[in-house]
mmCIF file of C-alpha atoms and ligand atoms in Angstrom:
data_model
loop_
_atom_site.group_PDB
_atom_site.id
_atom_site.type_symbol
_atom_site.label_atom_id
_atom_site.label_comp_id
_atom_site.label_asym_id
_atom_site.label_seq_id
_atom_site.Cartn_x
_atom_site.Cartn_y
_atom_site.Cartn_z
ATOM 1 C CA MET T 1 12.307 -12.817 -37.735
ATOM 2 C CA ILE T 2 13.701 -15.905 -36.574
ATOM 3 C CA SER T 3 15.822 -13.965 -34.006
ATOM 4 C CA LEU T 4 12.744 -11.815 -33.080
ATOM 5 C CA GLN T 5 10.815 -14.798 -32.869
ATOM 6 C CA GLU T 6 13.389 -16.517 -30.506
ATOM 7 C CA ASP T 7 13.546 -13.141 -28.512
ATOM 8 C CA LEU T 8 9.723 -13.139 -27.925
ATOM 9 C CA LYS T 9 10.121 -16.584 -26.250
ATOM 10 C CA ASP T 10 12.400 -15.143 -23.739
ATOM 11 C CA ILE T 11 10.468 -13.716 -21.053
ATOM 12 C CA ARG T 12 13.152 -10.861 -20.155
ATOM 13 C CA LYS T 13 13.646 -10.066 -23.765
ATOM 14 C CA LEU T 14 9.821 -9.695 -24.391
ATOM 15 C CA SER T 15 9.874 -7.457 -21.670
ATOM 16 C CA ARG T 16 12.476 -5.222 -23.199
ATOM 17 C CA ILE T 17 10.449 -5.185 -26.601
ATOM 18 C CA ILE T 18 7.321 -4.433 -24.927
ATOM 19 C CA THR T 19 8.859 -1.378 -23.033
ATOM 20 C CA THR T 20 10.178 -0.017 -26.523
ATOM 21 C CA ILE T 21 6.630 -0.440 -27.985
ATOM 22 C CA GLU T 22 5.042 1.370 -24.926
ATOM 23 C CA ASN T 23 7.545 4.175 -25.060
ATOM 24 C CA ARG T 24 7.553 4.350 -28.938
ATOM 25 C CA GLN T 25 11.352 4.041 -28.787
ATOM 26 C CA LYS T 26 13.482 3.883 -31.974
ATOM 27 C CA GLY T 27 12.889 0.700 -34.011
ATOM 28 C CA TYR T 28 9.307 0.217 -32.349
ATOM 29 C CA LYS T 29 7.644 0.132 -35.732
ATOM 30 C CA ASP T 30 9.620 -2.463 -37.327
ATOM 31 C CA ILE T 31 9.186 -4.858 -34.501
ATOM 32 C CA LEU T 32 5.360 -4.156 -34.820
ATOM 33 C CA ARG T 33 5.334 -4.906 -38.573
ATOM 34 C CA LYS T 34 7.188 -8.241 -37.962
ATOM 35 C CA CYS T 35 4.851 -9.243 -35.266
ATOM 36 C CA PHE T 36 1.783 -8.275 -37.231
ATOM 37 C CA TYR T 37 2.492 -11.147 -39.611
ATOM 38 C CA HIS T 38 2.774 -13.528 -36.716
ATOM 39 C CA SER T 39 -0.276 -12.420 -34.580
ATOM 40 C CA GLY T 40 -3.800 -13.604 -34.859
ATOM 41 C CA LYS T 41 -3.450 -16.993 -33.060
ATOM 42 C CA SER T 42 -4.345 -16.050 -29.409
ATOM 43 C CA LYS T 43 -7.447 -16.310 -27.743
ATOM 44 C CA ILE T 44 -7.947 -12.757 -26.301
ATOM 45 C CA ILE T 45 -9.813 -12.205 -23.198
ATOM 46 C CA GLY T 46 -11.065 -8.857 -21.768
ATOM 47 C CA ILE T 47 -11.702 -8.538 -18.002
ATOM 48 C CA THR T 48 -13.477 -5.371 -16.918
ATOM 49 C CA GLY T 49 -15.370 -4.131 -14.268
ATOM 50 C CA PRO T 50 -15.806 -1.408 -11.271
ATOM 51 C CA PRO T 51 -12.731 -1.062 -8.954
ATOM 52 C CA GLY T 52 -12.214 -3.689 -6.516
ATOM 53 C CA ALA T 53 -14.675 -6.091 -8.027
ATOM 54 C CA GLY T 54 -11.715 -9.013 -8.081
ATOM 55 C CA LYS T 55 -10.492 -8.743 -11.356
ATOM 56 C CA SER T 56 -6.978 -9.558 -10.581
ATOM 57 C CA THR T 57 -7.840 -12.079 -8.290
ATOM 58 C CA LEU T 58 -10.126 -13.715 -10.683
ATOM 59 C CA THR T 59 -7.360 -13.270 -13.456
ATOM 60 C CA SER T 60 -4.865 -14.931 -11.088
ATOM 61 C CA SER T 61 -7.202 -18.059 -10.480
ATOM 62 C CA LEU T 62 -8.129 -18.204 -14.144
ATOM 63 C CA ILE T 63 -4.362 -18.414 -14.853
ATOM 64 C CA GLY T 64 -4.261 -21.081 -12.510
ATOM 65 C CA VAL T 65 -6.963 -23.260 -14.151
ATOM 66 C CA LEU T 66 -5.439 -22.625 -18.151
ATOM 67 C CA ARG T 67 -2.199 -23.709 -16.761
ATOM 68 C CA GLU T 68 -3.275 -26.876 -15.543
ATOM 69 C CA GLU T 69 -4.552 -27.527 -19.000
ATOM 70 C CA GLY T 70 -1.380 -26.686 -20.364
ATOM 71 C CA SER T 71 -2.264 -23.525 -22.007
ATOM 72 C CA SER T 72 0.280 -20.394 -21.748
ATOM 73 C CA VAL T 73 -0.953 -17.208 -20.526
ATOM 74 C CA ALA T 74 -0.167 -13.542 -20.812
ATOM 75 C CA VAL T 75 -1.531 -11.018 -18.823
ATOM 76 C CA LEU T 76 -1.937 -7.118 -19.676
ATOM 77 C CA ALA T 77 -3.318 -5.119 -16.629
ATOM 78 C CA ILE T 78 -4.187 -1.607 -17.835
ATOM 79 C CA ASP T 79 -3.423 0.905 -14.978
ATOM 80 C CA PRO T 80 -5.533 3.831 -14.690
ATOM 81 C CA SER T 81 -3.772 7.196 -14.679
ATOM 82 C CA SER T 82 -5.432 7.787 -11.241
ATOM 83 C CA SER T 83 -3.571 5.004 -9.465
ATOM 84 C CA PHE T 84 -0.035 6.542 -9.820
ATOM 85 C CA SER T 85 0.256 5.965 -6.055
ATOM 86 C CA GLY T 86 0.899 2.425 -7.099
ATOM 87 C CA GLY T 87 -1.112 0.728 -4.294
ATOM 88 C CA ALA T 88 -3.724 -1.265 -6.355
ATOM 89 C CA ILE T 89 -0.709 -2.169 -8.923
ATOM 90 C CA LEU T 90 1.502 -3.329 -6.266
ATOM 91 C CA GLY T 91 -1.235 -5.441 -5.010
ATOM 92 C CA ASP T 92 -2.091 -6.973 -8.247
ATOM 93 C CA ARG T 93 1.639 -7.909 -8.687
ATOM 94 C CA ILE T 94 1.910 -9.641 -5.207
ATOM 95 C CA ARG T 95 -1.017 -11.879 -6.022
ATOM 96 C CA MET T 96 0.535 -12.685 -9.314
ATOM 97 C CA LEU T 97 3.684 -13.645 -7.940
ATOM 98 C CA ASP T 98 2.601 -17.027 -7.501
ATOM 99 C CA TYR T 99 3.463 -17.351 -11.283
ATOM 100 C CA SER T 100 6.701 -15.712 -11.288
ATOM 101 C CA LEU T 101 8.693 -18.835 -11.898
ATOM 102 C CA ASP T 102 6.549 -20.021 -14.705
ATOM 103 C CA GLU T 103 7.899 -19.576 -17.979
ATOM 104 C CA LYS T 104 4.609 -19.946 -19.690
ATOM 105 C CA VAL T 105 2.737 -17.072 -17.726
ATOM 106 C CA TYR T 106 3.662 -13.363 -18.329
ATOM 107 C CA ILE T 107 2.474 -10.482 -16.579
ATOM 108 C CA ARG T 108 2.517 -6.922 -17.394
ATOM 109 C CA SER T 109 1.098 -3.723 -16.687
ATOM 110 C CA ALA T 110 1.065 -0.699 -18.869
ATOM 111 C CA ALA T 111 0.289 2.729 -17.750
ATOM 112 C CA THR T 112 -2.118 4.800 -19.264
ATOM 113 C CA ARG T 113 -0.828 7.738 -21.535
ATOM 114 C CA GLY T 114 -2.544 11.313 -21.675
ATOM 115 C CA ALA T 115 -1.872 11.427 -25.428
ATOM 116 C CA MET T 116 -4.967 11.110 -27.654
ATOM 117 C CA GLY T 117 -5.923 7.721 -27.956
ATOM 118 C CA GLY T 118 -2.269 6.817 -26.566
ATOM 119 C CA LEU T 119 -3.522 4.313 -24.075
ATOM 120 C CA CYS T 120 -5.309 2.202 -26.712
ATOM 121 C CA VAL T 121 -2.417 2.688 -29.379
ATOM 122 C CA ALA T 122 0.152 1.174 -26.711
ATOM 123 C CA ALA T 123 -2.260 -1.462 -25.366
ATOM 124 C CA SER T 124 -3.358 -2.705 -28.847
ATOM 125 C CA ASP T 125 0.296 -2.829 -30.092
ATOM 126 C CA ILE T 126 1.396 -4.851 -26.751
ATOM 127 C CA ILE T 127 -1.425 -7.359 -27.472
ATOM 128 C CA THR T 128 -0.136 -7.783 -31.087
ATOM 129 C CA VAL T 129 3.260 -8.404 -29.776
ATOM 130 C CA LEU T 130 1.881 -10.847 -26.922
ATOM 131 C CA ASP T 131 0.186 -12.537 -29.816
ATOM 132 C CA ALA T 132 3.021 -12.992 -31.916
ATOM 133 C CA ALA T 133 5.025 -14.387 -28.861
ATOM 134 C CA GLY T 134 2.727 -17.342 -29.226
ATOM 135 C CA PHE T 135 0.557 -17.137 -25.835
ATOM 136 C CA ASP T 136 -2.565 -19.255 -25.947
ATOM 137 C CA TYR T 137 -4.526 -16.710 -24.050
ATOM 138 C CA ILE T 138 -4.204 -12.985 -23.615
ATOM 139 C CA LEU T 139 -6.043 -11.891 -20.467
ATOM 140 C CA VAL T 140 -6.572 -8.045 -20.614
ATOM 141 C CA GLU T 141 -7.429 -6.343 -17.391
ATOM 142 C CA THR T 142 -9.015 -2.878 -17.462
ATOM 143 C CA VAL T 143 -10.183 -0.990 -14.464
ATOM 144 C CA GLY T 144 -13.302 1.052 -14.733
ATOM 145 C CA VAL T 145 -16.204 0.970 -17.069
ATOM 146 C CA GLY T 146 -15.390 4.301 -19.026
ATOM 147 C CA GLN T 147 -15.129 4.851 -22.709
ATOM 148 C CA ASP T 148 -11.435 3.873 -22.656
ATOM 149 C CA GLU T 149 -12.216 0.554 -21.078
ATOM 150 C CA ILE T 150 -14.723 -0.117 -23.613
ATOM 151 C CA ASP T 151 -12.315 0.544 -26.279
ATOM 152 C CA VAL T 152 -9.799 -1.529 -24.980
ATOM 153 C CA VAL T 153 -12.092 -4.623 -24.463
ATOM 154 C CA LYS T 154 -13.602 -4.123 -28.011
ATOM 155 C CA GLU T 155 -10.119 -5.280 -29.189
ATOM 156 C CA THR T 156 -10.818 -8.805 -27.388
ATOM 157 C CA ASP T 157 -12.577 -11.729 -28.642
ATOM 158 C CA THR T 158 -14.473 -12.469 -25.412
ATOM 159 C CA VAL T 159 -15.316 -9.749 -22.910
ATOM 160 C CA LEU T 160 -15.962 -10.757 -19.099
ATOM 161 C CA LEU T 161 -17.665 -8.165 -17.067
ATOM 162 C CA VAL T 162 -16.970 -8.671 -13.177
ATOM 163 C CA LEU T 163 -19.759 -7.473 -10.883
ATOM 164 C CA VAL T 164 -20.118 -7.857 -7.312
ATOM 165 C CA PRO T 165 -23.201 -7.839 -4.658
ATOM 166 C CA GLY T 166 -23.845 -4.371 -3.118
ATOM 167 C CA LEU T 167 -23.367 -2.224 -6.231
ATOM 168 C CA GLY T 168 -26.984 -0.951 -5.315
ATOM 169 C CA ASP T 169 -27.881 1.349 -8.172
ATOM 170 C CA ASP T 170 -24.826 1.591 -9.878
ATOM 171 C CA ILE T 171 -25.932 -1.315 -12.005
ATOM 172 C CA GLN T 172 -28.448 0.969 -13.550
ATOM 173 C CA ALA T 173 -25.726 3.303 -14.338
ATOM 174 C CA LEU T 174 -23.619 0.442 -15.770
ATOM 175 C CA LYS T 175 -26.493 -0.272 -18.132
ATOM 176 C CA ALA T 176 -25.384 2.168 -20.671
ATOM 177 C CA GLY T 177 -22.347 0.793 -22.979
ATOM 178 C CA ILE T 178 -20.896 -1.467 -20.835
ATOM 179 C CA MET T 179 -23.759 -3.981 -20.308
ATOM 180 C CA GLU T 180 -23.938 -4.616 -24.334
ATOM 181 C CA ILE T 181 -20.437 -5.712 -24.429
ATOM 182 C CA ALA T 182 -20.414 -8.372 -21.924
ATOM 183 C CA ASP T 183 -20.219 -11.975 -23.360
ATOM 184 C CA ILE T 184 -20.088 -13.278 -19.902
ATOM 185 C CA PHE T 185 -21.128 -11.704 -16.632
ATOM 186 C CA VAL T 186 -19.243 -12.795 -13.541
ATOM 187 C CA VAL T 187 -20.915 -12.293 -10.190
ATOM 188 C CA ASN T 188 -17.666 -12.466 -8.007
ATOM 189 C CA LYS T 189 -17.499 -12.199 -4.475
ATOM 190 C CA SER T 190 -20.340 -14.474 -4.277
ATOM 191 C CA ASP T 191 -19.690 -15.489 -0.819
ATOM 192 C CA ARG T 192 -21.276 -12.330 0.163
ATOM 193 C CA GLU T 193 -25.035 -11.552 0.523
ATOM 194 C CA GLY T 194 -27.068 -10.275 -2.383
ATOM 195 C CA SER T 195 -25.306 -12.408 -5.052
ATOM 196 C CA ASP T 196 -28.665 -14.046 -6.055
ATOM 197 C CA ASN T 197 -30.298 -10.682 -6.391
ATOM 198 C CA LEU T 198 -27.661 -9.522 -8.612
ATOM 199 C CA VAL T 199 -27.682 -12.626 -10.738
ATOM 200 C CA ARG T 200 -31.511 -12.094 -10.955
ATOM 201 C CA GLU T 201 -31.031 -8.271 -11.874
ATOM 202 C CA ILE T 202 -28.616 -9.079 -14.662
ATOM 203 C CA GLU T 203 -30.931 -11.772 -15.847
ATOM 204 C CA TYR T 204 -33.734 -9.325 -16.069
ATOM 205 C CA ILE T 205 -31.644 -6.805 -17.894
ATOM 206 C CA LEU T 206 -30.565 -9.220 -20.325
ATOM 207 C CA SER T 207 -34.173 -10.403 -20.935
ATOM 208 C CA LEU T 208 -34.637 -6.771 -22.154
ATOM 209 C CA THR T 209 -31.791 -6.920 -24.776
ATOM 210 C CA GLU T 210 -31.414 -10.419 -25.738
ATOM 211 C CA HIS T 211 -34.112 -11.158 -28.262
ATOM 212 C CA GLY T 212 -33.045 -12.853 -31.422
ATOM 213 C CA LYS T 213 -29.330 -13.219 -30.260
ATOM 214 C CA LYS T 214 -27.615 -16.433 -30.964
ATOM 215 C CA TRP T 215 -25.390 -16.255 -27.891
ATOM 216 C CA ASN T 216 -27.041 -16.631 -24.412
ATOM 217 C CA THR T 217 -24.793 -14.417 -22.144
ATOM 218 C CA PRO T 218 -24.219 -16.521 -19.218
ATOM 219 C CA ILE T 219 -23.916 -15.405 -15.613
ATOM 220 C CA ILE T 220 -21.111 -17.274 -13.521
ATOM 221 C CA LYS T 221 -20.892 -16.896 -9.871
ATOM 222 C CA THR T 222 -17.561 -17.161 -8.470
ATOM 223 C CA VAL T 223 -15.572 -16.517 -5.227
ATOM 224 C CA ALA T 224 -12.192 -15.673 -6.823
ATOM 225 C CA SER T 225 -10.301 -15.531 -3.498
ATOM 226 C CA LYS T 226 -11.244 -19.276 -3.096
ATOM 227 C CA ASN T 227 -11.063 -20.306 -6.595
ATOM 228 C CA GLU T 228 -14.805 -21.181 -6.583
ATOM 229 C CA GLY T 229 -16.398 -21.100 -10.016
ATOM 230 C CA ILE T 230 -13.310 -20.590 -12.105
ATOM 231 C CA LYS T 231 -13.451 -23.730 -13.939
ATOM 232 C CA GLU T 232 -17.079 -23.017 -15.096
ATOM 233 C CA LEU T 233 -15.901 -19.725 -16.360
ATOM 234 C CA SER T 234 -13.179 -21.261 -18.236
ATOM 235 C CA ILE T 235 -15.563 -23.793 -19.767
ATOM 236 C CA GLN T 236 -17.820 -20.642 -20.657
ATOM 237 C CA ILE T 237 -14.870 -18.795 -22.125
ATOM 238 C CA LYS T 238 -14.200 -21.632 -24.432
ATOM 239 C CA LYS T 239 -17.748 -22.229 -25.423
ATOM 240 C CA HIS T 240 -17.965 -18.363 -26.361
ATOM 241 C CA PHE T 241 -14.797 -18.705 -28.402
ATOM 242 C CA ASP T 242 -16.108 -22.002 -30.232
ATOM 243 C CA PHE T 243 -19.073 -19.854 -30.693
ATOM 244 C CA ILE T 244 -17.657 -16.904 -32.396
ATOM 245 C CA CYS T 245 -15.476 -19.351 -34.488
ATOM 246 C CA SER T 246 -18.654 -21.238 -35.607
ATOM 247 C CA ASN T 247 -20.097 -18.322 -37.485
ATOM 248 C CA SER T 248 -18.563 -15.120 -39.035
ATOM 249 C CA LEU T 249 -18.419 -13.251 -35.693
ATOM 250 C CA ILE T 250 -14.559 -13.864 -35.361
ATOM 251 C CA LEU T 251 -14.087 -12.130 -38.788
ATOM 252 C CA GLN T 252 -16.453 -9.334 -37.728
ATOM 253 C CA LYS T 253 -14.545 -8.942 -34.473
ATOM 254 C CA ARG T 254 -11.304 -8.851 -35.985
ATOM 255 C CA LYS T 255 -12.530 -6.350 -38.666
ATOM 256 C CA GLU T 256 -13.792 -4.057 -36.118
ATOM 257 C CA ARG T 257 -10.507 -4.406 -34.111
ATOM 258 C CA PHE T 258 -8.264 -3.571 -37.165
ATOM 259 C CA SER T 259 -10.528 -0.621 -38.089
ATOM 260 C CA LEU T 260 -9.988 0.801 -34.487
ATOM 261 C CA LYS T 261 -6.394 0.252 -34.730
ATOM 262 C CA PHE T 262 -5.932 1.636 -38.017
ATOM 263 C CA LYS T 263 -7.637 4.863 -37.325
ATOM 264 C CA ARG T 264 -5.896 5.425 -34.188
ATOM 265 C CA LEU T 265 -2.475 4.785 -35.830
ATOM 266 C CA VAL T 266 -3.371 7.529 -38.504
ATOM 267 C CA LEU T 267 -4.500 9.749 -35.637
ATOM 268 C CA GLU T 268 -1.216 8.962 -33.695
ATOM 269 C CA GLY T 269 0.923 9.603 -37.038
ATOM 270 C CA LEU T 270 -0.742 13.009 -37.583
ATOM 271 C CA GLU T 271 -0.564 14.015 -34.097
ATOM 272 C CA THR T 272 3.374 13.342 -34.252
ATOM 273 C CA LYS T 273 3.597 15.304 -37.274
ATOM 274 C CA ILE T 274 1.896 18.135 -35.817
ATOM 275 C CA LYS T 275 4.095 18.080 -32.858
ATOM 276 C CA ASN T 276 7.094 18.392 -34.931
ATOM 277 C CA GLY T 277 5.418 20.792 -37.386
ATOM 278 C CA PRO T 278 3.939 23.947 -37.724
ATOM 279 C CA LEU T 279 2.468 24.080 -34.115
ATOM 280 C CA LYS T 280 6.068 24.188 -32.567
ATOM 281 C CA GLY T 281 8.503 27.088 -31.810
ATOM 282 C CA GLU T 282 8.854 30.112 -34.199
ATOM 283 C CA GLU T 283 6.004 28.672 -36.818
ATOM 284 C CA GLU T 284 3.523 28.382 -33.858
ATOM 285 C CA GLU T 285 4.276 31.867 -32.757
ATOM 286 C CA LYS T 286 3.607 33.397 -36.244
ATOM 287 C CA LEU T 287 0.591 31.582 -36.427
ATOM 288 C CA LEU T 288 -0.596 32.826 -33.018
ATOM 289 C CA GLU T 289 0.177 36.355 -34.089
ATOM 290 C CA SER T 290 -1.752 36.290 -37.238
ATOM 291 C CA PHE T 291 -4.773 35.269 -35.113
ATOM 292 C CA ILE T 292 -4.343 38.013 -32.696
ATOM 293 C CA LYS T 293 -3.860 40.435 -35.635
ATOM 294 C CA LYS T 294 -6.870 38.931 -37.429
ATOM 295 C CA GLU T 295 -4.930 38.255 -40.347
ATOM 296 C CA GLN T 296 -6.379 34.852 -40.664
ATOM 297 C CA ASP T 297 -8.650 32.803 -38.608
ATOM 298 C CA PRO T 298 -7.924 29.503 -36.782
ATOM 299 C CA TYR T 299 -10.494 27.407 -38.471
ATOM 300 C CA THR T 300 -9.280 28.065 -42.046
ATOM 301 C CA ALA T 301 -5.467 27.693 -40.860
ATOM 302 C CA ALA T 302 -6.235 24.344 -39.100
ATOM 303 C CA GLU T 303 -8.158 22.966 -42.450
ATOM 304 C CA GLU T 304 -5.102 23.921 -44.444
ATOM 305 C CA ILE T 305 -2.526 22.447 -42.069
ATOM 306 C CA VAL T 306 -4.762 18.966 -42.175
ATOM 307 C CA GLU T 307 -5.023 19.035 -46.010
ATOM 308 C CA SER T 308 -1.215 20.033 -46.583
ATOM 309 C CA PHE T 309 -0.330 16.908 -44.483
ATOM 310 C CA ILE T 310 -2.678 14.850 -46.525
ATOM 311 C CA LEU T 311 -1.211 16.116 -49.851
ATOM 312 C CA GLU T 312 2.601 15.615 -48.564
ATOM 313 C CA GLU T 313 1.642 11.910 -47.716
ATOM 314 C CA LEU T 314 -0.014 11.423 -51.250
ATOM 315 C CA GLN T 315 3.015 12.738 -53.121
HETATM 316 N N1 GTP U 1 -14.889 -11.744 -0.105
HETATM 317 C C1 GTP U 1 -14.374 -11.813 -1.228
HETATM 318 N N2 GTP U 1 -13.319 -11.184 -1.515
HETATM 319 C C2 GTP U 1 -12.743 -11.115 -2.640
HETATM 320 C C3 GTP U 1 -13.177 -11.976 -3.540
HETATM 321 N N3 GTP U 1 -12.322 -11.767 -4.803
HETATM 322 C C4 GTP U 1 -11.543 -10.814 -4.613
HETATM 323 N N4 GTP U 1 -11.797 -10.449 -3.152
HETATM 324 C C5 GTP U 1 -11.165 -9.468 -2.474
HETATM 325 O O1 GTP U 1 -11.247 -8.154 -2.894
HETATM 326 C C6 GTP U 1 -10.230 -7.275 -3.195
HETATM 327 C C7 GTP U 1 -10.006 -6.595 -4.419
HETATM 328 O O2 GTP U 1 -9.491 -7.697 -5.323
HETATM 329 P P1 GTP U 1 -8.634 -7.265 -6.604
HETATM 330 O O3 GTP U 1 -8.479 -8.545 -7.339
HETATM 331 O O4 GTP U 1 -7.606 -6.289 -6.285
HETATM 332 O O5 GTP U 1 -9.761 -6.246 -7.425
HETATM 333 P P2 GTP U 1 -9.670 -5.660 -8.482
HETATM 334 O O6 GTP U 1 -11.036 -5.605 -9.396
HETATM 335 O O7 GTP U 1 -8.594 -6.250 -9.519
HETATM 336 O O8 GTP U 1 -9.090 -4.159 -8.051
HETATM 337 P P3 GTP U 1 -8.726 -2.965 -9.082
HETATM 338 O O9 GTP U 1 -7.716 -3.259 -10.076
HETATM 339 O O10 GTP U 1 -8.235 -2.263 -7.890
HETATM 340 O O11 GTP U 1 -9.992 -2.261 -9.715
HETATM 341 C C8 GTP U 1 -9.210 -7.993 -2.611
HETATM 342 O O12 GTP U 1 -8.851 -7.956 -1.095
HETATM 343 C C9 GTP U 1 -9.645 -9.350 -2.792
HETATM 344 O O13 GTP U 1 -8.858 -10.580 -1.913
HETATM 345 C C10 GTP U 1 -14.161 -12.827 -3.616
HETATM 346 O O14 GTP U 1 -14.540 -13.755 -4.307
HETATM 347 N N5 GTP U 1 -14.714 -12.678 -2.122
HETATM 348 MG MG1 MG U 2 -6.743 -5.350 -10.449
#
């Protein structure tokens, strides 16, 4: 482990290790097994919100404030599958270049995978590696407000939801699901008209749901492109972390994180087995023939296969 621990401190080696994890290359599980026992110390912050809200700009300013305090920071930017053109990603990289010479800052993008639950399996494992590498903060940027993003930010300690004035009716659509997972609201692009209206609208929505909650979800106005409001944001992030540590919430969050991770790993294992198993080549051909001839039905066959996998594991 000593050598792996040392490798994790070397940014170039860390990059190679993460690629191994991301692509599920030979030996990736052994690395993860070791990393797991050294993880659990980083503060993990999820940054989500609609496309173009300024998440990357905000992340970049936040790195600045956290570095001034002497903290080390890793960023995991999760690229949506739709942006294979690379425009947005390249844009992110350019802004993040400010930190390319800083050994205490590591920035990485992870591509969305098509496979069942694949995005989250890889993202969650990369977080484990970054955590074992000893970063004080891990900032996870996800684009969009869909179920995948919600799942990823569920794996974080503090969730920042970045909104901007001018969303109009969209905020109503956002209410379902995503509003509840925000620990801190960020009203970015506050240099634009309508930011106070947006703050009031969020306040109103919160007033409907916040009764009896111990954490008063703060709303922070920022102008990320001018580093305004970022210090206040970092103060609120720390307050939230202290809050979850002062009660059993952090344990609850970690349990939920492990529950999601564990289920996804089981699913991934089954998926791999199926890919290499009876749904391949000749075996699959036979199975399909038998459905066509009505010799058996696919419902029973699927059930039997799942059961046989489980039995095989138990033996
Ligand atoms: N006026 C103004 N523009 C901003 C502010 N913050 C970011 N921007 C600009 O908004 C644009 C989008 O910023 P990004 O940081 O790339 O936004 P993002 O949310 O990361 O975008 P995606 O990752 O593509 O979803 C850029 O042109 C920024 O310069 C702000 O506070 N005010
Ligand atoms: Mg971005």
